[in-house]
Coordinates of C-alpha atoms in Angstrom, one line a residue:
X253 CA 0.0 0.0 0.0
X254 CA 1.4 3.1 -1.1
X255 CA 2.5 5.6 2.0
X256 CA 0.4 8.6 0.7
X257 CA -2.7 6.4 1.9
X258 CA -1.0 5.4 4.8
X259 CA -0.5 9.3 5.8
X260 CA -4.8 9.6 5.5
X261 CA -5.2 6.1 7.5
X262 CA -2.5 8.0 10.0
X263 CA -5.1 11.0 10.5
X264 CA -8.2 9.0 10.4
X265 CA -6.7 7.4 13.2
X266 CA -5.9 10.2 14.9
X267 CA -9.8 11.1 14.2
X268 CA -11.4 8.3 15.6
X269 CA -9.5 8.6 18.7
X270 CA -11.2 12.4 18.9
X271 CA -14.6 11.3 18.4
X272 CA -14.6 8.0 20.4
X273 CA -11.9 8.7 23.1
X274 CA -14.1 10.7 25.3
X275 CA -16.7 7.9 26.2
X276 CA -14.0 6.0 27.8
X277 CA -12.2 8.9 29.9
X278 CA -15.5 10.9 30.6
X279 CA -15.8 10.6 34.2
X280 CA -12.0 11.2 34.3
X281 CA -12.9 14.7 32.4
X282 CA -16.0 15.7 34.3
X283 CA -14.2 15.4 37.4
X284 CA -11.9 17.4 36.2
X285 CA -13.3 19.9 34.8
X286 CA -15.9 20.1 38.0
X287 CA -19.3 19.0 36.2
X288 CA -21.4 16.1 36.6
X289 CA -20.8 13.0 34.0
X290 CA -24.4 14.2 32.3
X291 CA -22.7 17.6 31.5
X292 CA -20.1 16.1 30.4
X293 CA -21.5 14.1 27.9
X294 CA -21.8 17.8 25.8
X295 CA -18.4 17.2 25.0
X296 CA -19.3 14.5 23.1
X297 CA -22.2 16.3 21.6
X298 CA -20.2 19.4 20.6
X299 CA -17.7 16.9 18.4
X300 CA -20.3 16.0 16.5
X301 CA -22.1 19.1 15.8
X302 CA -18.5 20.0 14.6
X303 CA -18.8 17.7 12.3
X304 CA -22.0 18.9 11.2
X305 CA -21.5 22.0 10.6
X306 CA -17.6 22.1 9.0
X307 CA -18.8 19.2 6.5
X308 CA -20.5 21.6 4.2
X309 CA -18.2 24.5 5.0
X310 CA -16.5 22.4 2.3
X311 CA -18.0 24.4 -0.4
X312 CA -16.0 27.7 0.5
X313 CA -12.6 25.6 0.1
X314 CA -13.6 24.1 -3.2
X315 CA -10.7 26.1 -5.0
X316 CA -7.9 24.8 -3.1
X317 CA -5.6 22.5 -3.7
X318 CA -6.0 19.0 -2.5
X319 CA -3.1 18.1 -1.0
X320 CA -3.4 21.7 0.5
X321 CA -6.9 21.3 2.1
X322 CA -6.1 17.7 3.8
X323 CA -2.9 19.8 5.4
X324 CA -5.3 22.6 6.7
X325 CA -7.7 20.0 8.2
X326 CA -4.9 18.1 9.7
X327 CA -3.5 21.0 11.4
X328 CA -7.1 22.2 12.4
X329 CA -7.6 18.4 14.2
X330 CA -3.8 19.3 15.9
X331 CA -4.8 22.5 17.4
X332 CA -8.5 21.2 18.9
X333 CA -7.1 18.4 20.3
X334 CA -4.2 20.5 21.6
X335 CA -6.4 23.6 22.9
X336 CA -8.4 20.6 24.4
X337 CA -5.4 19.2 26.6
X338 CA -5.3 22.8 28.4
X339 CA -8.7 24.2 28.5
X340 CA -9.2 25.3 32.1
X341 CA -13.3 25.7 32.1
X342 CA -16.0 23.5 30.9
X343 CA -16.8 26.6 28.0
X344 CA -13.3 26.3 26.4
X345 CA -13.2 22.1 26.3
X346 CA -16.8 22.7 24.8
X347 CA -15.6 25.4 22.0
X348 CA -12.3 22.8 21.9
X349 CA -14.5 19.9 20.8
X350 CA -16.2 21.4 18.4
X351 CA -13.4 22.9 16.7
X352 CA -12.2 19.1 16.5
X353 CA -15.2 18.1 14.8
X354 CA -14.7 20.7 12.3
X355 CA -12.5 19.5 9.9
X356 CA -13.9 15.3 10.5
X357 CA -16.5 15.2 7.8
X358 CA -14.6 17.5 5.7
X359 CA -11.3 15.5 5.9
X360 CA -13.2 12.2 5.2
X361 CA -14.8 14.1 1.8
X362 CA -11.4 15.1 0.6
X363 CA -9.4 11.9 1.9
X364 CA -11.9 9.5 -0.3
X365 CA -11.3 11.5 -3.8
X366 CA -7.5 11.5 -3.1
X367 CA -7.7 7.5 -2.3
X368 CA -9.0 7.2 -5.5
X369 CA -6.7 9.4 -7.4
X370 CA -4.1 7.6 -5.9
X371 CA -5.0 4.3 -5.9
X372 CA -4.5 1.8 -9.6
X373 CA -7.0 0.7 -11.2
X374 CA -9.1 -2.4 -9.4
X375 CA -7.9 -1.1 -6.2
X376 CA -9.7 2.1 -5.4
X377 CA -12.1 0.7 -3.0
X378 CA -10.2 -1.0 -1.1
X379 CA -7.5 1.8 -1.1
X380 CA -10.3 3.9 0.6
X381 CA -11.2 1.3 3.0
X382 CA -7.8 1.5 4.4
X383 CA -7.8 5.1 4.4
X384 CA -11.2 4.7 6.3
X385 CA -9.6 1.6 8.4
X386 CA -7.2 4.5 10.2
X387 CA -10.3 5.0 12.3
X388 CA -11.1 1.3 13.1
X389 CA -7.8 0.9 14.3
X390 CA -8.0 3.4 16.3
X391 CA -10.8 1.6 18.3
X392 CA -8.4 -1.5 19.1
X393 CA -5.5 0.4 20.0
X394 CA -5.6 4.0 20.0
X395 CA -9.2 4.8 22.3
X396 CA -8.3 1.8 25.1
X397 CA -4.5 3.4 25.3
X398 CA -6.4 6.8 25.7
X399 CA -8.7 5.3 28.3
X400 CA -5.5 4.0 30.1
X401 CA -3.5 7.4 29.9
X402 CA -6.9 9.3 31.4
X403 CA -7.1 7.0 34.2
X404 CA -3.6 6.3 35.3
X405 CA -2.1 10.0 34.4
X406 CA -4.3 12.4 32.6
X407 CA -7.1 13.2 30.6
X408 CA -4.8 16.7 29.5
X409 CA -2.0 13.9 28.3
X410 CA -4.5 11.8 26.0
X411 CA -5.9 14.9 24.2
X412 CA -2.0 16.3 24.0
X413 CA -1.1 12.7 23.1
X414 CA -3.9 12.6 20.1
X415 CA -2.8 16.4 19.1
X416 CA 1.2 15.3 18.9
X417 CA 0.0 12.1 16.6
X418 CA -1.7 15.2 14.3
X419 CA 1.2 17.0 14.1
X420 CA 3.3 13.6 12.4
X421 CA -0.1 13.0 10.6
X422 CA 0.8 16.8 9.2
X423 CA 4.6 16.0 8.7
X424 CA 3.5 12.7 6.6
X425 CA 0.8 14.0 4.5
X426 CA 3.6 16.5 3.0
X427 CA 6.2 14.3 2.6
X428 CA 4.1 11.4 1.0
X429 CA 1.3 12.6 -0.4
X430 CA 1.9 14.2 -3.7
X431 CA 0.5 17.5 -5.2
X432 CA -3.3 17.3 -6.4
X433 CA -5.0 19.4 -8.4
X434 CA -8.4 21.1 -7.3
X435 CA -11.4 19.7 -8.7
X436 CA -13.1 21.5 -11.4
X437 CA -15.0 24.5 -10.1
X438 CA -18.5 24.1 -10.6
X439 CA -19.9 26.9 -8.8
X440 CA -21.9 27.1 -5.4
X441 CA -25.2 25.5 -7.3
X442 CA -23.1 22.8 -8.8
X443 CA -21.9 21.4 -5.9
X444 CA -25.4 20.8 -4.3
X445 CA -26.4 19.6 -8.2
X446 CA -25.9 15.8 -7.4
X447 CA -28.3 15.9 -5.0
X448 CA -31.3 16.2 -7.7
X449 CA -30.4 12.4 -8.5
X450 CA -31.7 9.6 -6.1
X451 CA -28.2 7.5 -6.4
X452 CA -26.9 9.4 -3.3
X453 CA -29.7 9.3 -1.5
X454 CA -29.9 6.1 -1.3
X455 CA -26.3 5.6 -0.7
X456 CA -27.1 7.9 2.6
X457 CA -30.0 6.1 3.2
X458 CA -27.7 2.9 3.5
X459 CA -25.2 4.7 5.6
X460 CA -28.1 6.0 8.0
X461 CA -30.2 3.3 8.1
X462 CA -27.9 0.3 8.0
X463 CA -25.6 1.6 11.0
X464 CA -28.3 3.0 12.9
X465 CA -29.5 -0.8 12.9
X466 CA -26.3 -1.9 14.6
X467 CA -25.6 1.6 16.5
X468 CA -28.7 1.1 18.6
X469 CA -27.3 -1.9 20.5
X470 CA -23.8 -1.1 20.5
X471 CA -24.4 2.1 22.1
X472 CA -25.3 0.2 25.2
X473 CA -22.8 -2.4 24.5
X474 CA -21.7 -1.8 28.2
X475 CA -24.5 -2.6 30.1
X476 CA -25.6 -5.0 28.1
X477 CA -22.7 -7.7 28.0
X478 CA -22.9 -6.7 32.1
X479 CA -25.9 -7.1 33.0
X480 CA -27.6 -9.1 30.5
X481 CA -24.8 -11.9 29.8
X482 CA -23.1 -11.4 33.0
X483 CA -19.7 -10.6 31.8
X484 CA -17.8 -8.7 34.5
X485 CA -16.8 -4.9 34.4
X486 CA -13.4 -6.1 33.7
X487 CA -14.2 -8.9 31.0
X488 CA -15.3 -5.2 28.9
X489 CA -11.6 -4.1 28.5
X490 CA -11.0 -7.7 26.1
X491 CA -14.7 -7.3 24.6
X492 CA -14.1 -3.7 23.8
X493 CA -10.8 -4.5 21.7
X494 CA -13.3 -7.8 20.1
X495 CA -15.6 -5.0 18.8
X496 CA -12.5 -2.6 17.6
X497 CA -11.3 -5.8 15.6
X498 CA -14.6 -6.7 14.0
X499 CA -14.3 -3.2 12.9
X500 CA -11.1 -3.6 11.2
X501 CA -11.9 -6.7 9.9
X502 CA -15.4 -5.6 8.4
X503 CA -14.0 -2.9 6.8
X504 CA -10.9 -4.7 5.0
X505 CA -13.0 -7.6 4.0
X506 CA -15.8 -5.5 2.7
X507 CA -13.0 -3.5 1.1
X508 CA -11.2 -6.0 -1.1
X509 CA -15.6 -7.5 -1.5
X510 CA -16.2 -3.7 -3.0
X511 CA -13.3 -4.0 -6.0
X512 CA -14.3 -7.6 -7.3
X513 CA -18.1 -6.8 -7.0
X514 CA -20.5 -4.2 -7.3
X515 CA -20.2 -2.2 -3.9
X516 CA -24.1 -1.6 -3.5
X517 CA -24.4 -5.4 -3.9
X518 CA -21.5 -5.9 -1.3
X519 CA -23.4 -3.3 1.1
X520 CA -26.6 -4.5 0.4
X521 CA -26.0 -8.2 1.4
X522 CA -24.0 -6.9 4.8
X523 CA -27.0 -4.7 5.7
X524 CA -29.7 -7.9 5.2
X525 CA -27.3 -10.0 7.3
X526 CA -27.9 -7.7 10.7
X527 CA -31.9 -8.9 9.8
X528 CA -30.4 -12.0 11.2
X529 CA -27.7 -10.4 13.3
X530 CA -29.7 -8.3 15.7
X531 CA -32.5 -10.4 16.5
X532 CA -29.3 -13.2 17.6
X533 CA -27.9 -10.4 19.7
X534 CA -31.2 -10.5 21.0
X535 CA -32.0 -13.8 21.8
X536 CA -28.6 -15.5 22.7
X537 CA -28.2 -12.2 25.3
X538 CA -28.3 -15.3 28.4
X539 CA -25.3 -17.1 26.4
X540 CA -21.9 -15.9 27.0
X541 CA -20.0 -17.1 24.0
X542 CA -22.6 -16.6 21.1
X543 CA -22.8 -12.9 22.6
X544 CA -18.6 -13.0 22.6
X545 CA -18.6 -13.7 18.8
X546 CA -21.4 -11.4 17.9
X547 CA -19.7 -9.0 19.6
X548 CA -17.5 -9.2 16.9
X549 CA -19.5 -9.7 13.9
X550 CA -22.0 -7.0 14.8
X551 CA -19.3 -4.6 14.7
X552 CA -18.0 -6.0 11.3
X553 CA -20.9 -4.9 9.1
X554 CA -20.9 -1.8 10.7
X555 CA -17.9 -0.8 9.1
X556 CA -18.7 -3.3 6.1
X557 CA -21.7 -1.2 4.9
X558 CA -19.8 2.6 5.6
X559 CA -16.2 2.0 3.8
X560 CA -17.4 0.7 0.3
X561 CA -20.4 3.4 0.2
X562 CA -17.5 5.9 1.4
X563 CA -15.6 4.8 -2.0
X564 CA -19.5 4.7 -4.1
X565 CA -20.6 8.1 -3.1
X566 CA -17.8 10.0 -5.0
X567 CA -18.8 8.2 -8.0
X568 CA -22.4 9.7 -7.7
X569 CA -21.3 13.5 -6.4
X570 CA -19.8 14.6 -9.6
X571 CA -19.1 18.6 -9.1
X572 CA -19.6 17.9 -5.9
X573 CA -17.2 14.8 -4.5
X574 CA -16.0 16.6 -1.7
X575 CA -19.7 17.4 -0.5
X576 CA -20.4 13.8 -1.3
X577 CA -17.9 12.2 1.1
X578 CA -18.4 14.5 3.8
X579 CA -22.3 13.6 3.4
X580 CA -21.1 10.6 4.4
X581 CA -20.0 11.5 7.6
X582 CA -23.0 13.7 8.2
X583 CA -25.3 10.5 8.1
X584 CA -23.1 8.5 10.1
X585 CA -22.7 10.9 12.8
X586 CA -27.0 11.7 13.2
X587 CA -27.3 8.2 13.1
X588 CA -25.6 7.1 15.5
X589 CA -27.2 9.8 17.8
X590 CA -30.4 9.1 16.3
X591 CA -29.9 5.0 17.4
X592 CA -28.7 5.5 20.7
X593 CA -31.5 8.0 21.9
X594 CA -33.9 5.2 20.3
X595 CA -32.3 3.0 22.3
X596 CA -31.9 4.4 25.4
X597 CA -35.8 4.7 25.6
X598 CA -36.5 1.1 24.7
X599 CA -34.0 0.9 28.1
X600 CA -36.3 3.1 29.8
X601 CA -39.7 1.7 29.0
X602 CA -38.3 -1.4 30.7
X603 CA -38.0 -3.5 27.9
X604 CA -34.4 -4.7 29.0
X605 CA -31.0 -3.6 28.0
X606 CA -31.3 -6.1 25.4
X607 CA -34.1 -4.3 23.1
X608 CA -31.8 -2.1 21.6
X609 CA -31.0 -5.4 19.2
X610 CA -34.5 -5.7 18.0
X611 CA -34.9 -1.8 17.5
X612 CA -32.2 -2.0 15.1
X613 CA -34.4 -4.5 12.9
X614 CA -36.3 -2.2 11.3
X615 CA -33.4 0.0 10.7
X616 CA -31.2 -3.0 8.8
X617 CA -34.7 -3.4 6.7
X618 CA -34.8 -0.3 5.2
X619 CA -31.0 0.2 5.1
X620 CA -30.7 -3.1 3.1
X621 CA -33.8 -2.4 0.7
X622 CA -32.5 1.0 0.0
X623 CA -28.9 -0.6 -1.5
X624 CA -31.1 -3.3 -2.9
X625 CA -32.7 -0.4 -5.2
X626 CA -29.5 1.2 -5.5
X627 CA -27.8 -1.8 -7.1
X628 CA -30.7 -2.3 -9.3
X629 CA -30.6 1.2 -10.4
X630 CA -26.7 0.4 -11.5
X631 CA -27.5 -2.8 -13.6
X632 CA -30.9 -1.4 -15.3
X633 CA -28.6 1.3 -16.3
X634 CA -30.7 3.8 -14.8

């Protein structure tokens, strides 16, 4: 694999540690900051709106270079996570996450349609799967070493940790990644302009739906493998690392899946597996080892359906790639909040910490038809 898409897995990485790092360290942070865990938990909130909101801010950068932009988000993800290691009040952590967010979407946008460009022929998928695997990785190694710095050291040393892995992201992507042109200009209307075809909607629709289906149980992965399979608090550091490697995994295999066949095929047969998934999640909850190996393979279609679609989606945003890719992001971000508030009130009707599983039925239904259509749409030509 060719170092200039190791330098985007590098920041990736460096971005999943920002977004997931602070549900592991987030008592660690409120009691340091002086706020109750529930405040807290705005921290996490704030990331996300970043990402929100600097996605589309894309549109104002479409004149710049590429290999220019991916520096300026790189540097943008160094200073928030550096501004984050010292802020003294819960205000400035707040602004600190946000500005973190920023540049997520956006990077993931700009990262996919260099992949590509840099990538041969037959390999361009699964070149942006490994771009996209940066973050995967990131929930074996990088998030549990954060949770260990935060509760041994610091919470300050993680977030200056993450920001000094930035700053080499920065060094690497201008040493290895070469110069890239902009992409045509097509004007503020043109880049909303792909957006009047149903191919990308459907491709969001898959991202939404599909990891909404899987996001509703693993948000409460905690208290379910506790109190519902009777793993112990510390059997959830080895089950934790479990669910980071079905994420790798998922997201290579579906990666090399996505260059031999049709990626809304690939997508669409990973989203109608978690019809058979979830409900086992579900039902096997009293047996320790089925739960142990789901645990895994939950995990791996989660990242099986987002990496290929990642890759698909630039293929449909034509004048507007960048846009495209970030929309990615977008979806995978509301989902995820979308899921778990779902399934926090299935929790809190009574219905077990279990239910999550089944909520997330419905949502692999409609991910999987919506690639279903999407594929057909590509072989009728349509």
């Amino acid at each position: 694999m060719k170092k200039s898409i190791l330098a985007l897995a590098f920041t990736t990485f460096c971005l999943g540690i920002t977004e997931f790092g602070m549900m592991g360290m987030l008592e660690e942070v409120a009691a340091g900051i002086g706020v109750s865990v529930v405040e807290a938990g705005h921290f996490i909130s704030a990331y996300s709106l970043g990402v929100a909101v600097g996605a589309p801010g894309l549109i104002l950068l479409r004149r710049m270079p590429l290999k220019r932009l991916l520096m300026l988000l790189v540097s943008i993800i160094c200073v928030g996570n550096l501004c984050a290691a010292v802020s003294p009040s819960f205000i400035t952590l707040l602004l600190s996450r946000f500005v973190s967010g920023l540049p997520h979407g956006a990077f993931f946008g700009a990262a996919a349609i260099v992949a590509r460009r840099l990538a041969p022929e037959g390999h361009k998928a699964q070149a942006v799967a490994v771009m996209v695997g940066g973050m995967t990785v990131a929930n074996v190694v990088g998030v549990p070493f954060a949770t260990l710095l935060s509760n041994v050291l610091s919470w300050r040393l993680a977030f200056g940790c993450v920001g000094a892995c930035a700053l080499i992201s920065l060094i690497c992507t201008g040493m290895w990644v070469p110069y890239i042109a902009p992409l045509p200009d097509t004007g503020m209307k043109g880049q909303f302009r792909f957006l009047a075809s149903p191919e990308p909607w459907l491709i969001y629709a898959g991202v939404f739906f599909g990891q909404a289906s899987v996001y509703c149980w693993l948000s409460y992965i905690a208290p379910f493998m506790t109190q519902a399979v009777h793993y112990t608090v510390a059997d959830m550091t080895w089950l934790m690392i479990l669910v980071g490697l079905g994420m790798v995994a998922g997201n290579a295999v579906a990666g090399r899946l996505a260059d031999r066949y049709p990626a809304a095929l690939v997508t669409c047969v990973i989203a109608a597996s978690l019809l058979v998934i979830m409900p086992a999640i579900y039902f096997l909850a009293p047996y320790r080892i089925p739960s142990a190996v789901l645990a895994f393979v939950a995990p791996a279609c989660l990242f099986g359906i987002g990496g290929p679609l990642q890759y698909l989606i630039v293929g449909y945003a034509r004048g507007g790639e960048m846009l495209g890719g970030a929309g990615i992001q977008i979806a995978f971000n509301v989902s995820n909040a979308v899921s778990a508030s779902l399934g926090g009130v299935a929790i809190s009707h009574g219905l077990g910490v279990a239910s999550p599983a089944l909520i997330g039925v419905p949502f692999a239904a409609i991910g999987a038809a919506a690639l279903l259509i999407l594929y057909r749409k590509e072989n009728s030509g349509r």
